[in-house]
Short mmCIF file of C-alpha atoms in Angstrom, two decimals:
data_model
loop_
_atom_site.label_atom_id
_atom_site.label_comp_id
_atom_site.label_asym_id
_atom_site.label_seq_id
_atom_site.Cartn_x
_atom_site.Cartn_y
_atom_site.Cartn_z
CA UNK A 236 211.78 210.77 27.44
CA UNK A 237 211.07 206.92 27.31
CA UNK A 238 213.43 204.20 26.51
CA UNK A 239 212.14 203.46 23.01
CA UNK A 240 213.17 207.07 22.26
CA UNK A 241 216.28 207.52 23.30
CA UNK A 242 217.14 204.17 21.54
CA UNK A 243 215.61 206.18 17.87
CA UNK A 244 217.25 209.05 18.97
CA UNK A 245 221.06 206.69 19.60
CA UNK A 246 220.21 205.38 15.96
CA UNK A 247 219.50 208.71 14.17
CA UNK A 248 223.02 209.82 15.73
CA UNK A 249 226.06 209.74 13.55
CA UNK A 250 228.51 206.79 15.75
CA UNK A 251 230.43 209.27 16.37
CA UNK A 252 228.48 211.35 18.28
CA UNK A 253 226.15 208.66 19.84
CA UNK A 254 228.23 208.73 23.38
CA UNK A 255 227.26 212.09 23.45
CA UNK A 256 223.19 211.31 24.14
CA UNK A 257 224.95 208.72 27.06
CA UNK A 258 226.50 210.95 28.51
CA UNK A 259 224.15 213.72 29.18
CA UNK A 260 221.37 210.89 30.01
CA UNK A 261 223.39 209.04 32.33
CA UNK A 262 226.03 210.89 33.72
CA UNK A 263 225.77 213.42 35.50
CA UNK A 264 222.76 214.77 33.37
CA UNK A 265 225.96 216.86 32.05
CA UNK A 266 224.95 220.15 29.92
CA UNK A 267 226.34 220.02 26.29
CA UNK A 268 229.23 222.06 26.74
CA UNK A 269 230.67 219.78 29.54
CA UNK A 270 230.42 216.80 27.30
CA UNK A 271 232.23 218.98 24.26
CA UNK A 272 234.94 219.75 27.04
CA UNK A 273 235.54 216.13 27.99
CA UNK A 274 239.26 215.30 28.24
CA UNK A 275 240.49 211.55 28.62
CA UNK A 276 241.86 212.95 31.63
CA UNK A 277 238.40 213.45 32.94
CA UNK A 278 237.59 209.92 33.20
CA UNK A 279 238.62 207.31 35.35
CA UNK A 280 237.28 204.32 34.20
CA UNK A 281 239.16 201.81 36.31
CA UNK A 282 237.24 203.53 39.75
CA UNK A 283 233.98 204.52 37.25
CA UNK A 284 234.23 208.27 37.88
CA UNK A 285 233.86 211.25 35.75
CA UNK A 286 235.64 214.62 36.21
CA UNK A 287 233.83 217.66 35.45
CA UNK A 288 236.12 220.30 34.87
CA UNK A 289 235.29 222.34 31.88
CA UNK A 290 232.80 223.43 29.27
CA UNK A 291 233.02 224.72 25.82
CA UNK A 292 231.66 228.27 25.26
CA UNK A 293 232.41 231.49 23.09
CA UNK A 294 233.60 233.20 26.38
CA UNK A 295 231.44 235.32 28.93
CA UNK A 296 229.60 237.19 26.04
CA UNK A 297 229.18 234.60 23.82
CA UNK A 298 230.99 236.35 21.05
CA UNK A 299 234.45 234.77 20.31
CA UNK A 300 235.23 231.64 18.77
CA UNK A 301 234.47 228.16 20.60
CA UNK A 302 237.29 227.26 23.20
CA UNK A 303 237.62 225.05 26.27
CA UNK A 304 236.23 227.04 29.55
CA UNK A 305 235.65 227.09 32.80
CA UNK A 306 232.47 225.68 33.93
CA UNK A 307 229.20 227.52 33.67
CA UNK A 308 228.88 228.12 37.74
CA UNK A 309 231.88 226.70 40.66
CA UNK A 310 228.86 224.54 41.53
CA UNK A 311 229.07 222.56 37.99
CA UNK A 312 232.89 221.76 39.06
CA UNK A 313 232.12 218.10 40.25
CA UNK A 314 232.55 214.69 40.17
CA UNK A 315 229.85 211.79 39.34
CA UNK A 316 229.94 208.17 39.05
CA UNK A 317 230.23 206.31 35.78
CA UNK A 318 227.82 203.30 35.31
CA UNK A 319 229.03 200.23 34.35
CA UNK A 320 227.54 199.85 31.14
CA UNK A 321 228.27 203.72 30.07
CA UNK A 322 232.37 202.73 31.18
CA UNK A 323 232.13 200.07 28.41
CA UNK A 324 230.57 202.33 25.73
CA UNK A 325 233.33 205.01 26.55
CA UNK A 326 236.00 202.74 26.12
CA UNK A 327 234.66 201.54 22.64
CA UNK A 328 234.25 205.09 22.15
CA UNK A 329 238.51 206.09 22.84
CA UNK A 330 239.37 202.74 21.49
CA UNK A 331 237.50 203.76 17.78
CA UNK A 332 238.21 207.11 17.61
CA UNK A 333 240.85 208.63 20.36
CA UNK A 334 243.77 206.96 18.78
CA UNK A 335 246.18 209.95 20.81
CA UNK A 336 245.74 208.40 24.59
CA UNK A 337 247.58 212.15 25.78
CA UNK A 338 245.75 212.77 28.96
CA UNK A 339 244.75 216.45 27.14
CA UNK A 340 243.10 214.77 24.04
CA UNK A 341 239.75 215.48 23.92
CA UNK A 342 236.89 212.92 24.22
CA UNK A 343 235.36 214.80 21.27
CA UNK A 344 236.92 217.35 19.11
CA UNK A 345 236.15 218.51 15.51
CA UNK A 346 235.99 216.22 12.38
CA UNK A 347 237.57 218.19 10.01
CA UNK A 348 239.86 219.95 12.54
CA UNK A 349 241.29 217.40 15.01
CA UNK A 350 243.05 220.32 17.06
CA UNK A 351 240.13 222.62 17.92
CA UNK A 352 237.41 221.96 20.42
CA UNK A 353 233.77 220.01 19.23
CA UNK A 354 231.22 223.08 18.59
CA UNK A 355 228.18 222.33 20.85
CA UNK A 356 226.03 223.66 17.85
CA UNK A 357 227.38 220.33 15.72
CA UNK A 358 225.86 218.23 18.29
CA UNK A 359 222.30 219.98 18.54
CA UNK A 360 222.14 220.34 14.94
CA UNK A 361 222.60 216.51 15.15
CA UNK A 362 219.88 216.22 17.91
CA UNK A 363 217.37 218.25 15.77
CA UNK A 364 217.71 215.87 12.88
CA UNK A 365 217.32 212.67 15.06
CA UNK A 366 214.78 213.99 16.62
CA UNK A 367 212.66 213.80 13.63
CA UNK A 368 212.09 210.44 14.21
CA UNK A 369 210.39 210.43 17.52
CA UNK A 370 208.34 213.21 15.96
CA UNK A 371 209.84 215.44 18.97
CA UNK A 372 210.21 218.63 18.51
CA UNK A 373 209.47 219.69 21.94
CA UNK A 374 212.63 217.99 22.80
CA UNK A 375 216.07 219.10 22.84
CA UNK A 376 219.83 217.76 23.70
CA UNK A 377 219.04 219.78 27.22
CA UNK A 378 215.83 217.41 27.91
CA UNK A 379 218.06 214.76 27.95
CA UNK A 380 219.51 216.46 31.33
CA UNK A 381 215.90 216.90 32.81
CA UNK A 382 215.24 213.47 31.89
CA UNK A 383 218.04 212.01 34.35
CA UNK A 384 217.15 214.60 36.76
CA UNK A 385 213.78 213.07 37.21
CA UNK A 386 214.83 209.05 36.58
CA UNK A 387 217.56 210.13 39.27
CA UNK A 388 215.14 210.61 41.73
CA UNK A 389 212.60 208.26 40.96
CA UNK A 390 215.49 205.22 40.87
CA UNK A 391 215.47 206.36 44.66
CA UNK A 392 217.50 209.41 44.53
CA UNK A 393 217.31 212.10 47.03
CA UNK A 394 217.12 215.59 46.44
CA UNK A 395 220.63 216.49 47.36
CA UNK A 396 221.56 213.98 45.51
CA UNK A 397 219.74 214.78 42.63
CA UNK A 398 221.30 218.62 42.86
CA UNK A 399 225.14 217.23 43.20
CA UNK A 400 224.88 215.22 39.72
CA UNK A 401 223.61 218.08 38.33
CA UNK A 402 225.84 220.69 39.91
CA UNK A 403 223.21 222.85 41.27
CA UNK A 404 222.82 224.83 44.95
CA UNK A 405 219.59 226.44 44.39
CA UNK A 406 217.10 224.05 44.97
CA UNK A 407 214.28 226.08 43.61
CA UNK A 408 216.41 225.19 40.18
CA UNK A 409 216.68 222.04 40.64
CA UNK A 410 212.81 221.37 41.17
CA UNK A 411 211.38 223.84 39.19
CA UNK A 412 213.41 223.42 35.90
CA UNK A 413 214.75 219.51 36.07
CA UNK A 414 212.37 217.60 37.66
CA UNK A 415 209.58 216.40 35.62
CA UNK A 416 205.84 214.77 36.95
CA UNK A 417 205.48 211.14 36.33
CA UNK A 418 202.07 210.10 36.19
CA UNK A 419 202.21 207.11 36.62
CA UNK A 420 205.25 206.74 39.41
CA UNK A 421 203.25 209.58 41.39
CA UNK A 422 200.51 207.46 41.42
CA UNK A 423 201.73 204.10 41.87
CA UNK A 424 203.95 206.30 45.27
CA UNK A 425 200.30 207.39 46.42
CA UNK A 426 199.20 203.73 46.47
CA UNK A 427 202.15 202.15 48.44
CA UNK A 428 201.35 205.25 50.77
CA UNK A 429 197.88 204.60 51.24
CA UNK A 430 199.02 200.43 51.49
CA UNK A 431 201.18 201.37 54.50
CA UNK A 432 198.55 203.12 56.41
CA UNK A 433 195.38 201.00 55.48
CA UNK A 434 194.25 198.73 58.86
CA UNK A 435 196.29 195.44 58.72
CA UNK A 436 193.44 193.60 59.58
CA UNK A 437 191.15 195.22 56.39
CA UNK A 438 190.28 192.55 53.98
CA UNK A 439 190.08 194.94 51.82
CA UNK A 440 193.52 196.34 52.30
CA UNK A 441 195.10 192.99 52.01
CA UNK A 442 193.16 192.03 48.95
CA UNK A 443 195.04 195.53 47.74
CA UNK A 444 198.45 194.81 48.80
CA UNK A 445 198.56 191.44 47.06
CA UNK A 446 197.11 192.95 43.52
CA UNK A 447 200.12 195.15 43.62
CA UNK A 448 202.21 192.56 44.46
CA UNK A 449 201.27 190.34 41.58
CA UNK A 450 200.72 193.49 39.27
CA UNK A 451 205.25 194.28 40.05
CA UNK A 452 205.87 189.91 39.81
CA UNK A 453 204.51 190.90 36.25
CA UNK A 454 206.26 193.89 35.39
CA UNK A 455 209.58 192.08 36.89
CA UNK A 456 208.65 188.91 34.77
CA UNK A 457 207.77 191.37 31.78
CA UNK A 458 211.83 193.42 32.57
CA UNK A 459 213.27 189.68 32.52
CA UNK A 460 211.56 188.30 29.32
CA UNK A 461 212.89 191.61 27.81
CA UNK A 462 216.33 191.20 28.78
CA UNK A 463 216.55 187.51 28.03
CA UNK A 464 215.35 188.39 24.59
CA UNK A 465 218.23 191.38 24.44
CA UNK A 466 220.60 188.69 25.16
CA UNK A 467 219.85 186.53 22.51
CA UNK A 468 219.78 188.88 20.28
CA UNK A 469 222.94 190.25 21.04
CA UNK A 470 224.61 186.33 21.40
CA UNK A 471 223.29 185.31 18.03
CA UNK A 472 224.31 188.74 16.51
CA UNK A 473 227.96 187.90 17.81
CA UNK A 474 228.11 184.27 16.90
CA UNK A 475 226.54 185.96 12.92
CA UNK A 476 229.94 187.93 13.38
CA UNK A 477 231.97 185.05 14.06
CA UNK A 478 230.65 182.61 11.45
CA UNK A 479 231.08 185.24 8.60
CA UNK A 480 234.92 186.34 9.95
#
């Protein structure tokens, strides 16, 4: 899923629910039942880890009512690291709407029912609307955890890695159900190959090597001019804020 989606899909999300699509994306590529059995507990933001302990299900035959679980496999018992910019959207996320800082309270629990668990099914049912706007339907909240898979390992993750976040020991799993082919990043991998092994005295080679150096300059001038613009945005949404308080 690209960037410009996710960002649709964050906006078709009710704010409650937004840190959900986060989570799943950036953490830990965590299934939806471990981000329905998030406890503050779970997460230390101060060392920018996150506890996976539990998951929400309706018990090993998926018959009874909705209740915090074990995990769905030993394996999916694990710990992953907390990006820096995720820490700050979980802490706006307690601050709004986890007024009860007991270590038990749950990270999300039901609207109408503070006491009970968050019903995965609430979330997808969410998902299914927002994903509407993408015109998506081939997507669900559980491509969101294929999605990091693959960015995982293509932001220069290894495969072990790759299986830890995700709380997997089969690594036929792994590859076969949460990695995803990237056109382009296999091919631009197959051209920094063939740049490596090409004669270093070929003209033509070094002609090659310095087009794709110019052709990344761009794409890291292109990232920058992006981010400068986010920036601004963002400073002359706050100072909007200010003037009118």
């Amino acid at each position: 899923m690209t960037r410009q989606e996710i960002d649709t899909l964050v906006e078709g999300f009710p704010e409650y629910y937004r840190l959900s699509i986060h989570l799943a994306l950036l953490v830990g590529g965590l299934r939806i039942g471990e981000v329905c059995g998030l406890q503050l507990k779970d997460i230390d933001l101060d060392h920018r880890l996150l506890y996976v302990r539990h998951s929400v299900t309706q018990g090993p035959d998926d018959l009874g009512e909705y209740r915090l679980d074990e995990t769905k496999t030993p394996e999916s018992h694990r710990v992953v690291p907390i990006p820096a910019p995720v820490c700050r959207l979980i802490r706006e996320h307690i601050d709004r709407f986890c007024p009860d800082r007991d270590p038990d309270t749950m990270l999300f629990h039901a609207i109408r029912h503070p006491e009970r668990v968050l019903n995965p099914t609430t979330i997808q049912r969410q998902f299914r609307t927002a994903r509407k706007r993408i015109n998506r339907e081939d997507v669900t909240f559980h491509s969101l955890r294929a999605t990091h898979a693959t960015m995982f390992m293509i932001q220069g993750g290894t495969l072990r890695e790759t299986m830890d976040e995700l709380g997997h020991v089969d690594v036929d799993v792994a590859v076969r159900c949460y990695q995803r082919v990237v056109p382009r990043h296999r091919r631009d991998v197959a051209e920094r190959l063939a740049l490596e092994y090409l004669p270093a005295g070929d003209p033509a080679g070094i002609k090659a090597q310095i087009a794709q150096k110019e052709e990344e300059i761009d794409q890291l001038r292109q990232t920058v001019a992006g981010l400068r613009r986010r920036l601004e945005e963002l400073e002359d949404d706050g100072d909007g804020r200010s003037q009118s308080g």
